[in-house]
Every structure is written in C-alpha cells, then in structure tokens.
XYZ file of C-alpha atoms in Angstrom:
623
model
C -13.850 35.905 -36.726
C -14.068 35.596 -33.372
C -16.536 32.348 -34.322
C -13.786 31.061 -37.242
C -11.108 31.430 -34.037
C -13.365 29.529 -31.833
C -14.204 26.556 -33.711
C -9.946 26.473 -34.892
C -9.537 26.483 -30.995
C -11.846 23.380 -30.773
C -10.481 21.613 -33.382
C -7.648 21.875 -31.870
C -7.779 21.152 -28.591
C -9.769 18.016 -29.461
C -6.940 17.312 -32.197
C -4.415 17.231 -28.899
C -6.685 15.026 -27.022
C -7.117 12.717 -29.857
C -3.298 12.657 -30.128
C -2.837 12.442 -25.766
C -4.967 9.194 -25.424
C -3.112 8.021 -28.645
C -0.187 7.872 -26.927
C -1.229 6.601 -23.694
C -2.998 3.748 -25.397
C -0.206 2.844 -28.335
C 2.456 4.774 -27.431
C 6.293 2.996 -27.921
C 9.006 3.573 -25.293
C 11.931 1.235 -23.485
C 10.617 -0.497 -21.324
C 12.268 -1.082 -17.872
C 15.851 -1.856 -18.133
C 15.706 -4.014 -14.985
C 13.235 -6.867 -15.982
C 14.873 -6.863 -19.633
C 18.010 -7.849 -18.265
C 16.219 -10.359 -15.648
C 13.896 -11.707 -18.221
C 17.325 -11.981 -20.905
C 19.134 -13.510 -18.244
C 16.528 -16.196 -17.760
C 16.706 -17.276 -21.026
C 20.310 -18.029 -21.224
C 20.730 -19.027 -18.967
C 18.232 -22.144 -18.977
C 17.963 -24.981 -21.658
C 14.502 -24.830 -23.965
C 14.686 -27.839 -25.885
C 10.945 -27.759 -26.475
C 11.759 -23.747 -27.944
C 8.339 -22.788 -25.713
C 10.521 -19.652 -25.310
C 10.255 -18.272 -28.716
C 8.318 -15.464 -27.979
C 10.826 -13.999 -25.603
C 11.994 -11.623 -28.767
C 14.340 -9.144 -27.101
C 14.678 -6.791 -30.452
C 11.505 -6.114 -29.715
C 11.280 -2.364 -28.705
C 7.619 -1.564 -28.622
C 6.191 -0.091 -24.786
C 5.716 -3.340 -23.008
C 7.302 -6.037 -25.346
C 8.045 -8.087 -22.157
C 5.171 -8.022 -21.473
C 3.673 -10.335 -24.533
C 6.248 -12.615 -23.716
C 5.301 -16.638 -23.037
C 4.200 -16.850 -18.924
C 4.881 -12.910 -18.195
C 2.544 -11.026 -16.476
C 3.460 -7.091 -15.510
C 1.488 -4.353 -13.338
C 0.849 -2.881 -16.279
C 1.494 -2.659 -19.878
C 2.359 0.637 -19.568
C 4.976 0.060 -16.997
C 6.553 -2.331 -18.080
C 7.172 -4.566 -13.971
C 6.885 -7.673 -14.387
C 4.377 -8.743 -11.936
C 4.806 -12.718 -12.682
C 7.142 -15.286 -14.215
C 3.937 -18.632 -15.223
C 6.952 -21.475 -16.988
C 5.306 -24.896 -15.216
C 5.875 -27.890 -17.244
C 7.268 -26.378 -20.369
C 10.918 -29.496 -19.930
C 12.736 -26.173 -18.815
C 16.735 -26.873 -17.955
C 19.563 -25.493 -15.511
C 20.140 -23.913 -12.463
C 17.372 -21.917 -10.602
C 18.776 -18.213 -12.654
C 19.735 -15.980 -10.620
C 19.173 -13.295 -13.289
C 15.319 -13.166 -11.121
C 17.231 -10.334 -8.553
C 16.419 -7.906 -11.375
C 12.616 -8.413 -11.874
C 12.795 -6.589 -8.258
C 8.694 -6.086 -8.615
C 8.046 -10.112 -8.743
C 4.741 -11.139 -6.547
C 4.862 -14.282 -8.186
C 6.791 -17.202 -9.902
C 6.188 -20.482 -10.609
C 9.172 -22.792 -12.273
C 7.137 -25.972 -11.039
C 7.357 -28.921 -13.129
C 10.951 -28.834 -15.275
C 13.655 -30.773 -14.847
C 16.057 -28.067 -13.125
C 18.194 -29.130 -11.040
C 21.435 -28.494 -8.403
C 21.522 -26.385 -4.943
C 18.610 -23.159 -4.245
C 20.910 -20.153 -4.004
C 21.722 -19.445 0.197
C 20.212 -15.739 -0.069
C 17.168 -16.635 -1.303
C 15.714 -13.039 -0.129
C 17.994 -11.545 -2.966
C 15.567 -12.869 -5.983
C 12.639 -13.464 -4.613
C 12.507 -10.604 -1.615
C 8.161 -9.389 -2.270
C 7.207 -13.069 -3.889
C 3.732 -14.267 -2.323
C 3.383 -17.066 -4.217
C 6.526 -19.767 -5.388
C 6.513 -23.219 -6.589
C 9.384 -24.932 -7.305
C 8.042 -28.355 -7.270
C 8.247 -31.351 -8.934
C 12.032 -30.164 -10.389
C 15.113 -32.169 -9.483
C 16.420 -29.528 -6.990
C 18.659 -31.068 -4.434
C 20.798 -29.983 -1.263
C 19.389 -28.050 1.630
C 16.548 -25.919 1.983
C 17.908 -22.660 1.868
C 17.590 -20.863 5.720
C 16.996 -17.604 3.748
C 13.947 -17.818 2.582
C 12.152 -16.918 6.364
C 13.073 -13.577 4.938
C 10.649 -13.728 1.936
C 7.894 -12.415 4.310
C 5.667 -12.030 2.056
C 5.170 -15.685 1.000
C 1.540 -17.308 1.179
C 2.561 -19.727 -1.225
C 5.536 -22.255 -0.798
C 5.817 -25.277 -2.873
C 9.166 -27.452 -3.091
C 7.569 -30.640 -3.171
C 8.901 -33.694 -5.397
C 12.556 -32.668 -5.555
C 15.745 -34.298 -3.819
C 16.483 -31.546 -1.126
C 18.512 -33.417 2.036
C 18.798 -32.213 5.545
C 16.343 -30.874 7.729
C 13.370 -28.079 7.269
C 15.260 -25.213 8.333
C 12.944 -24.269 11.369
C 13.484 -21.039 11.225
C 10.594 -21.145 8.450
C 8.386 -20.549 11.117
C 8.846 -16.808 10.861
C 6.836 -16.882 7.853
C 3.667 -15.585 9.483
C 1.325 -15.323 6.244
C 2.282 -18.739 5.000
C -1.306 -20.250 3.443
C -0.074 -23.166 2.109
C 3.332 -24.790 2.291
C 3.984 -28.198 0.903
C 7.789 -29.976 0.877
C 6.698 -33.270 0.193
C 8.444 -36.131 -1.369
C 11.879 -35.365 -0.585
C 14.689 -36.820 1.575
C 14.153 -34.660 4.683
C 15.239 -35.385 8.363
C 13.971 -34.280 11.601
C 11.352 -32.001 12.882
C 8.722 -30.299 10.945
C 9.263 -26.330 11.680
C 5.832 -25.327 13.813
C 4.082 -22.159 11.658
C 1.663 -19.677 14.022
C -0.044 -17.726 11.482
C -3.304 -17.858 10.122
C -3.151 -20.512 7.447
C -1.705 -23.244 9.398
C -4.494 -24.773 10.058
C -4.104 -26.836 6.393
C -0.519 -27.720 6.928
C -1.264 -31.400 7.356
C 1.005 -34.162 6.987
C 0.077 -34.201 4.053
C 2.648 -31.605 2.831
C 5.575 -33.636 4.435
C 4.807 -36.954 2.970
C 7.001 -38.738 1.529
C 9.720 -37.914 4.046
C 10.421 -40.598 6.141
C 12.961 -38.386 8.850
C 10.508 -36.016 9.843
C 9.160 -35.986 12.711
C 6.971 -33.339 14.875
C 3.547 -30.747 14.347
C 1.356 -33.310 11.897
C 3.139 -36.048 12.734
C 4.289 -38.452 15.045
C 6.166 -37.127 17.765
C 9.895 -36.977 17.319
C 11.993 -39.193 19.563
C 12.502 -38.289 22.804
C 9.579 -36.127 23.818
C 7.866 -38.250 25.045
C 10.275 -38.509 27.838
C 10.255 -34.560 28.130
C 6.581 -34.792 28.538
C 7.074 -36.719 31.533
C 10.079 -34.456 32.691
C 8.632 -31.651 32.315
C 4.692 -33.445 34.142
C 7.756 -34.066 37.132
C 8.546 -30.424 37.244
C 5.267 -29.022 36.746
C 4.957 -30.420 39.816
C 7.659 -29.952 41.961
C 7.623 -25.947 41.424
C 3.148 -26.047 41.610
C 3.442 -25.430 45.158
C 6.074 -22.625 44.649
C 4.171 -20.975 42.213
C 0.335 -20.918 44.253
C 2.529 -18.811 46.479
C 3.607 -16.794 44.100
C 0.149 -16.282 42.594
C -1.074 -15.385 46.239
C 1.416 -12.434 46.342
C 0.764 -11.651 42.565
C -3.185 -10.952 42.876
C -2.365 -8.761 46.429
C 0.430 -6.752 44.163
C -1.836 -6.290 41.310
C -4.177 -5.049 43.690
C -2.277 -2.667 44.894
C -0.806 -1.656 41.265
C -4.071 -0.597 40.331
C -5.043 2.146 42.948
C -1.369 3.482 41.725
C -2.378 3.253 37.651
C -5.950 4.937 38.799
C -3.977 7.508 41.100
C -1.713 8.157 37.548
C -4.640 8.846 35.364
C -6.675 11.288 37.754
C -2.893 13.065 37.691
C -2.543 12.683 34.381
C -5.653 11.724 32.085
C -4.261 12.297 29.299
C -1.300 9.158 29.749
C 0.919 11.305 27.256
C 4.087 9.728 28.413
C 5.692 9.928 25.557
C 5.505 14.171 25.181
C 6.476 13.983 29.355
C 9.562 11.981 28.163
C 10.502 14.773 25.477
C 10.812 17.971 27.982
C 14.385 17.415 27.896
C 15.065 17.585 24.449
C 12.518 21.100 24.176
C 15.454 22.878 22.867
C 16.248 20.600 19.541
C 15.584 23.122 16.544
C 12.893 21.600 13.420
C 14.576 21.314 10.128
C 12.078 23.584 8.310
C 11.476 23.745 4.238
C 9.780 27.187 4.673
C 11.431 30.125 5.546
C 8.838 31.624 7.992
C 8.864 29.165 9.867
C 12.885 28.578 9.913
C 13.624 29.742 13.574
C 10.739 27.043 15.197
C 11.948 24.741 17.912
C 10.505 21.521 19.719
C 9.952 23.649 23.313
C 7.651 25.939 20.238
C 5.489 22.972 19.421
C 4.610 21.828 23.191
C 3.580 25.103 23.890
C 1.575 25.406 20.702
C -0.396 22.022 21.764
C -0.380 22.557 24.895
C 2.643 19.597 25.362
C 0.753 17.630 22.432
C -2.665 17.102 24.721
C -5.614 15.499 24.250
C -8.098 18.042 23.035
C -5.330 18.854 20.649
C -6.128 16.058 17.871
C -7.402 16.765 14.999
C -7.164 13.607 13.974
C -5.980 10.200 13.699
C -5.303 6.867 11.550
C -2.765 4.314 10.689
C -0.056 6.526 10.317
C 0.035 8.313 13.564
C -2.115 11.240 15.064
C -2.434 14.525 14.294
C -2.953 17.971 16.769
C -3.228 21.053 16.004
C -0.385 24.004 16.730
C -1.376 27.464 17.415
C 1.256 29.850 17.865
C 2.286 32.360 19.919
C 1.499 34.732 16.537
C -1.472 33.093 15.975
C -0.335 30.905 12.972
C -1.588 27.877 13.514
C -0.356 24.392 12.166
C -0.452 20.651 11.515
C 1.628 18.200 13.420
C 1.821 14.486 13.218
C 2.925 12.335 15.294
C 4.021 9.597 13.750
C 3.132 5.977 14.927
C 6.203 3.028 14.471
C 8.493 4.444 12.040
C 11.538 2.207 12.168
C 13.964 4.237 10.396
C 17.009 5.455 11.981
C 17.520 8.960 11.938
C 19.990 9.834 9.309
C 17.368 7.294 6.826
C 14.192 9.551 8.739
C 16.002 12.407 7.571
C 17.038 11.161 3.876
C 13.625 10.238 3.146
C 11.934 14.513 5.027
C 14.121 15.349 2.198
C 13.382 13.061 -0.899
C 9.163 14.119 0.861
C 10.233 17.739 1.461
C 10.553 18.567 -2.329
C 7.200 16.446 -3.055
C 5.564 19.501 -3.902
C 1.422 20.467 -6.392
C -1.667 21.697 -5.743
C -3.754 19.315 -4.284
C -0.546 18.359 -1.602
C -0.314 19.483 1.715
C 2.529 21.381 2.060
C 5.340 19.035 4.170
C 7.009 22.207 5.578
C 9.274 20.745 8.286
C 9.828 17.354 10.435
C 11.478 16.729 13.728
C 13.989 13.538 15.360
C 13.625 13.690 19.157
C 14.273 10.003 20.834
C 12.360 7.513 19.464
C 9.671 10.325 18.413
C 9.126 11.844 14.758
C 6.692 14.703 14.247
C 6.080 16.234 10.903
C 4.600 19.298 10.199
C 2.288 20.902 7.752
C 0.512 23.754 6.533
C -3.321 24.194 8.927
C -6.208 23.110 6.696
C -8.954 25.111 8.372
C -12.123 23.307 6.892
C -10.830 19.644 7.784
C -11.283 16.556 6.451
C -14.146 15.584 3.181
C -14.548 12.691 5.838
C -15.458 14.962 9.036
C -17.773 17.612 6.204
C -19.749 14.049 4.170
C -20.032 12.886 7.552
C -20.691 15.704 10.312
C -21.474 14.783 13.123
C -25.091 16.944 15.229
C -28.845 16.714 13.202
C -28.192 21.369 12.049
C -24.508 20.115 10.447
C -25.669 20.638 6.615
C -24.501 18.380 3.508
C -21.983 19.701 1.242
C -22.972 20.886 -1.914
C -22.484 19.566 -5.291
C -19.612 22.023 -6.695
C -17.746 21.503 -3.516
C -17.930 17.233 -3.525
C -17.117 17.861 -7.705
C -14.389 20.069 -6.871
C -13.204 18.092 -4.039
C -12.966 14.899 -6.369
C -11.646 16.202 -9.519
C -8.451 18.351 -7.176
C -8.267 14.902 -5.130
C -8.032 13.515 -8.503
C -5.518 15.374 -10.128
C -3.168 14.968 -6.912
C -3.394 11.660 -7.029
C -2.834 11.530 -10.639
C 0.319 13.339 -10.247
C 1.621 11.062 -7.987
C 1.129 8.096 -9.432
C 2.186 9.213 -13.401
C 4.543 12.647 -13.096
C 5.837 12.903 -9.047
C 9.911 11.533 -9.523
C 9.963 9.070 -7.413
C 6.736 8.383 -7.965
C 4.799 7.627 -5.047
C 1.719 5.370 -3.492
C -0.077 6.302 -1.800
C -1.357 3.109 0.095
C -4.106 4.924 2.396
C -6.395 6.521 -0.188
C -9.704 7.274 2.181
C -11.773 10.508 2.652
C -9.548 11.370 5.687
C -6.903 12.099 4.110
C -8.516 14.356 1.638
C -7.831 18.017 3.522
C -9.719 21.366 2.929
C -8.086 24.803 2.993
C -10.277 27.937 3.544
C -11.661 27.689 -0.349
C -12.323 24.015 -0.443
C -9.713 22.950 -2.680
C -8.339 19.413 -1.617
C -5.066 18.626 -0.308
C -4.030 14.711 -0.271
C -1.777 14.235 3.216
C 0.280 10.623 4.112
C 1.672 10.951 0.656
C 5.250 9.216 0.613
C 4.245 7.818 4.969
C 3.767 4.543 3.925
C 7.451 4.152 3.364
C 8.116 5.242 6.759
C 5.590 2.637 8.255
C 7.646 -0.059 7.482
C 11.745 -0.473 6.571
C 11.060 -1.987 3.373
C 12.048 -0.286 0.385
C 11.696 -0.990 -3.625
C 11.582 0.387 -6.982
C 8.528 1.981 -7.292
C 8.820 3.725 -3.397
C 5.860 2.161 -1.840
C 4.837 -0.543 -3.685
C 5.613 -3.177 -0.786
C 2.571 -4.671 1.154
C 1.687 -4.386 5.240
C -1.122 -3.540 7.475
C -2.267 -0.905 5.338
C -5.419 0.750 4.668
C -8.118 1.773 6.223
C -11.226 -0.617 6.614
C -13.295 -0.456 3.329
C -11.224 0.788 1.264
C -8.464 -1.687 0.600
C -8.783 -3.649 -3.269
C -9.860 -6.691 -2.683
C -6.745 -8.635 -4.778
C -4.898 -6.576 -2.012
C -5.786 -9.468 0.865
C -4.672 -12.094 -1.356
C -1.556 -10.739 -3.387
C -0.259 -8.380 -0.001
C 1.288 -5.898 -2.623
C 0.125 -2.617 -3.142
C -0.275 -1.207 -6.737
C -1.847 1.595 -8.607
C -4.548 0.082 -9.621
C -4.903 -0.532 -5.313
C -5.305 3.664 -4.588
C -7.532 3.423 -7.528
C -9.315 1.369 -6.103
C -9.828 3.312 -2.889
C -10.069 6.529 -4.452
C -13.471 4.811 -6.482
C -14.527 4.131 -2.646
C -14.165 8.010 -2.103
C -16.230 8.648 -4.900
C -18.609 6.807 -3.701
C -18.203 8.375 -0.586
C -18.722 11.679 -2.687
C -22.064 10.385 -4.728
C -23.962 8.733 -1.874
C -22.743 9.946 1.642
C -22.597 6.607 2.665
C -19.696 5.419 5.041
C -17.435 2.743 3.377
C -18.243 0.217 5.876
C -21.261 1.559 7.480
C -24.750 1.819 4.828
C -27.487 3.093 6.130
C -29.876 3.553 3.345
C -29.784 -0.408 2.885
C -31.956 -3.204 4.563
C -31.438 -4.168 8.440
C -29.832 -7.755 6.772
C -27.659 -6.772 4.856
C -24.342 -6.811 6.120
C -21.239 -5.920 3.642
C -19.667 -2.476 2.778
C -20.664 0.835 1.067
C -18.870 -1.398 -2.614
C -20.821 -4.205 -1.963
C -24.014 -2.150 -1.271
C -23.223 -0.563 -4.646
C -22.625 -4.194 -6.580
C -26.078 -5.027 -5.609
C -27.706 -1.700 -6.559
C -25.907 -2.117 -9.846
C -27.499 -5.564 -9.959
C -30.850 -4.998 -9.992
C -30.674 -1.693 -12.451
C -31.195 0.597 -9.312
C -28.240 3.035 -8.558
C -29.866 6.191 -9.036
C -30.735 4.672 -5.278
C -27.320 5.100 -3.814
C -27.221 8.663 -4.106
C -27.701 11.190 -1.668
C -31.010 12.542 -0.792
C -29.519 15.667 -0.634
C -28.360 15.693 -4.116
C -30.942 13.951 -5.786
C -33.422 16.901 -8.406
C -31.347 20.110 -7.659
C -30.071 20.605 -11.726
C -26.980 18.232 -12.232
C -28.425 14.907 -11.662
C -26.862 13.972 -14.631
C -22.653 15.133 -13.328
C -23.876 12.685 -10.619
C -24.599 9.313 -12.039
C -21.497 10.147 -14.498
C -19.262 10.561 -11.035
C -20.766 7.769 -9.498
C -20.082 5.405 -13.119
C -16.591 6.193 -12.773
C -16.737 5.113 -9.507
C -17.474 1.920 -10.362
C -15.413 0.956 -13.023
C -12.750 1.946 -10.169
C -13.756 -0.685 -7.357
C -14.503 -3.168 -10.266
C -13.163 -6.467 -8.511
C -10.695 -6.800 -11.732
C -7.319 -4.787 -11.456
C -6.827 -4.535 -14.226
C -10.139 -3.899 -15.287
C -10.323 -0.612 -13.134
C -8.997 3.282 -14.604
C -5.591 4.109 -14.272
C -5.572 6.639 -11.906
C -4.566 9.577 -14.956
C -7.416 8.384 -16.491
C -9.495 8.984 -13.403
C -8.372 12.601 -13.180
C -9.265 13.182 -17.186
C -13.028 11.585 -16.950
C -13.608 14.148 -13.960
C -11.581 16.974 -15.161
C -14.823 16.692 -17.931
C -16.971 16.588 -16.087
C -15.984 19.494 -13.738
C -14.813 21.850 -16.855
C -18.290 24.171 -16.863
C -17.434 25.297 -12.625
C -13.694 26.173 -13.907
C -12.065 23.831 -11.672
C -9.369 23.188 -14.043
C -8.653 26.062 -15.934
C -5.659 26.851 -15.886
C -4.539 22.991 -16.747
C -3.416 21.313 -19.633
C -2.567 17.890 -20.994
C 0.783 18.664 -22.309
C 3.341 15.837 -23.457
C 7.084 16.883 -22.044
C 9.236 19.140 -23.782
C 12.510 17.363 -22.535
C 13.377 13.214 -24.186
C 16.310 13.598 -23.245
C 15.738 10.738 -21.323
C 13.830 8.385 -23.484
C 12.975 5.844 -19.916
C 11.991 9.119 -17.986
C 9.329 10.012 -20.781
C 6.039 10.321 -19.123
C 2.334 12.339 -19.875
C 2.221 15.379 -17.259
C -0.716 15.007 -15.879
C -1.016 19.001 -14.225
C 0.411 21.707 -15.504
C -0.729 25.325 -13.974
C 0.375 28.442 -15.810
C 2.529 31.020 -14.283
C 5.125 27.857 -13.229
C 2.639 26.640 -10.355
C 2.037 23.226 -9.229
C-alpha cells in the first residue's frame, strides 16, 4: 500500500512538473498594456500603403503576440516588453509617431528609408529616453534638430542624414558622451558643428556632415572669425606669459608647503575618513529601522560600533559602497553599508528604503534599517558571520581549506532561488545588475544571502518600468554580459550571465579575471578559458582539483554545464533565472536543500496581468 502511495505521489509530482513547464513555454496571458498601446498608436498614426504591417493584429491575445509582429523585437516572449522597433524601408508615411512614449523599455528605433515628414517633437526625451540606437535617416523630416536629444544620454548611434533639417546642430549634443556614430549628412544645416568628447568620436569625421555647405568647425573647415580669434589668443597668451611664469614660481613653493601639511594630516588621521568626522555633529539622528529589536538605535551608536567607521572595520567594498562590521555594546553584530554616489534626495531615498524594507526572502540579506545625514546614506543589515562566497572560494593563506562540494552546491541552489525570486515573483520585479561572488554572503549555516539587491536604482537617478533596467557603469569586471558593452542596457539575461560566472567560480575555483590553471600565454578571462576548453572537449580539466574523484563528479559536471548555458554569447539562448534554479534544485535534491519548496501556480487569478509562477514557497508561511 505504501509503495502504491509513493508511486502515486511521484506520478502526481511528475504531472505537476510537466504542467508547469508546459505553462512556462505556452501559457496565455495579456501582454504589457503600455506596449500594446504603443504599437497600436504607431499603426494608427502611420499610413501603410504597402500593407507591410498586416501582421500587427491586436485581436490576438496569446502570450507575447506583439513580439511576433513584423519589425518588433522583445526582451523575452514571456515579458512582452518591446526592445527594438525596426521598420526600415517599408514605405510608411506620416509624422514621427508620438505613441512611442508608451514603449517604456525601448532601446532601438529604426524608421529609416520611409516617407516620414514634418518636425520632430521638441521633447524627444519623452519618446526615446533609453534608446541606444536611433535611425531616422532617409525620410523627409524637417525643422530644427531638437536640443532635447542631448538628454538621451544612452545614445550610441544617431542617424539623421538625408532629411530636410534646417538651422544649427544643437551644440548640447556634445553631451552625448557615449556616441559612436553620428550622421547628419545631406540636410540644410548651418553653423558650428558640436565637439564630441566621448570614446567613439574618432569615427565622426567630415563624412558625417557632407551635403551641408553651411556647416563649419570640427573636421570641417574652420568657421569665419576663428583665425582672428586664434591670433588674438596668441597675443593675449604672450602678454600674460610673464605673469604666468611668476605665478608658477610661487605655486611650486606653495605646493611643497601643502605637501608637508597633507603629510602631517595623514600621520594624524591615517584613515582619512573626513566624511565620518563631518557627521559627528549629527550623531543624535535616529536610524529608521524596520525590525523592532534595534528600533531605538542612533547614528552615534553606529559611530561607536564601527570605531567611527575606521578602515579596520571594513569587511567588504564594491561598486555600491563600503561595508563595515558594527559591534554593539551588548555584543550584537551588524553590517553597515555606506553608499557611494547616490543622487537621490532624502525623501526619494526614504521612499526607496520603504520599498526595499518590504522585500523579504530567506535568501536575501535582511535590511534592518537606514540612516540619512547630510550627504551620507547608510544601510543597516543583519550580520553574516561566514563572509562572502568570494572569500570562501578564494581564501588568502596557505592553510585555508577549500570549500566542500555540498557547501558549494547549497550556495548555488540557494542563491539561484533568491535571484529567481527577485526576477519572477518579487513585486516589483528587481534586476540585480551587480551579481558577483562578493554579493553572496553566507550565514552561520552557510545559507546564501544576496546583498545589494535594489541598490542599482540608488546609484543612478534614472528609473524605468522594470525597476532597475537602466544602464550605468555597473557590474564587476569579469561578470558583465558581452551585450552590455553594445547596448548599455541591463536585462534579466544579463543577470543570468553574471550568475553563470559565479557558478563557474564555484566549479573551477578560479577568479573571473585571472585563471591560474591557464597557460601563461592565455590573456583572457574565465568565460573565455571555459570556451576554449569546451572547443577542445576538455571541460573536465576546468574542475577544481579538490572536487575531482570524490564521488560527485557527475553533479559537478552538471553544474558546469548549467554555468556554460548561462554564459552563452547570445542572450536569447541563455535560460531564465527560474530555469537555472529548477536545474540546480534538481541536482541538489538528494541533499535536502529544498525539501520545503514547491513550484506552484498562484491561486489568486483576480488580476491576470500580475500572474506569475511562484518561484519558491516555504512551509509555515516563511520565505
């Protein structure tokens, strides 16, 4: 009887698993309404004499139906968020489609070689704020080039050539420091061309301005009056040359004097934490705490617990800030993060903290509270006694013992569960954007806890619909997905890539940017080394020697294969974070890491737009 019950249970689980995967791959749901409205508006505002937009059928209601429209690329079929619109050479007529405002995740727009006319909207930022490639070439667009384009700071490519634009090129376009291709050839433009100072400006030559006889400066002939100004500059320079020489002598003397002063201050204050001294007058400020046990803490308590945030108390540092260990008078330990370069106001910061304070999961480092004083922002976290995954995988010292396999696998499964929950079940969904082995902390039982979740928004004032989708110089070297350098936009599959690098660290014991087992002539990173070994059918050679021939070779190699799928060059070929968790969960099942997990469909179907798979549901109401 027991055997029959066991078989029935197994069959039921198998059926549920099959149903879940069927639902993942072919479930029906509403697409994101704003993107539907965006495409509807585009179709309504443009004439389509050749009927090339006939596939744009809005009566369809299957999942991702808009992603199958001609010229539309989505982030992912189950996201239904429009990534690129490519409608080049389709004979379309009309004005610039203002409905683009509703495509809030758009990164590429190509309307070239059509018959669009009229001026561009003056507030272009409202329509293409996050676009990295904008191609409106070979149309009949007229009027002046809107100066607001200079606020589209993510632009890599801007093509406005072969139109009827008039007036001057807005000099503010020189603020586009990411621009690599800029083309306004064959218009009716006049005046000084902008000076681009970004890394890609070597490609912006005279050809970019051809066909505009009224343009001058830059790679073109100098503007009238420039030569006279140059001569005047020489005269003025000669006149003040003597005064400059005298000032230089005085300056050198002052420099030596100031060096002595600075050296003396360094001796008195080796940590040079002037910012900590500057907030001493605000020590009575209370911390805003989410958990009652430490609800009465003040900034002065943190100052004392961290020895005024001394260098000796730093236990970690990264792109988001420095992490300090704080020891309270009763012996309780906390972690205090001092954020770097947050540009939010105090009110905005408090609002973000209120949101993050409600983001709770067993595999996230608990955020206990925060503090704002002057220009400083502090976060208070629960202390993790076993440090970071990075420090455990790459210990310093000859006597350090390598991590055992079951611990590594436990960390991989738990971390994947946390990231999957952030991507698929958290409300709002959160992209981490800074995944590395340093952001995975370990508690007393080596249960992984993800830190820095949600902090990407605090490093940049720009926000989007997908919580932390915007780009920025973010992510540790060796962990950033290759497409990021091209698009400068963070995506869920970018997070998957970064986590794949972490899995490679777990299996190989190597660092992302330095492979000790590679030949001396090898100058690449960990992913490139794995790719080379895979091409030579030598993947087994990458496995950490401490894990070889210990009885779990098959498990190690399975995790290695999952890692390889995560770091595939083509982002569309990578699994989702949900799938990564499912794969790892299956491998770790015999260790009972996830015995209290279930993969269930939400029981509340009241709001179809919010339906998602529950990634992990714990018994007794825990997460």
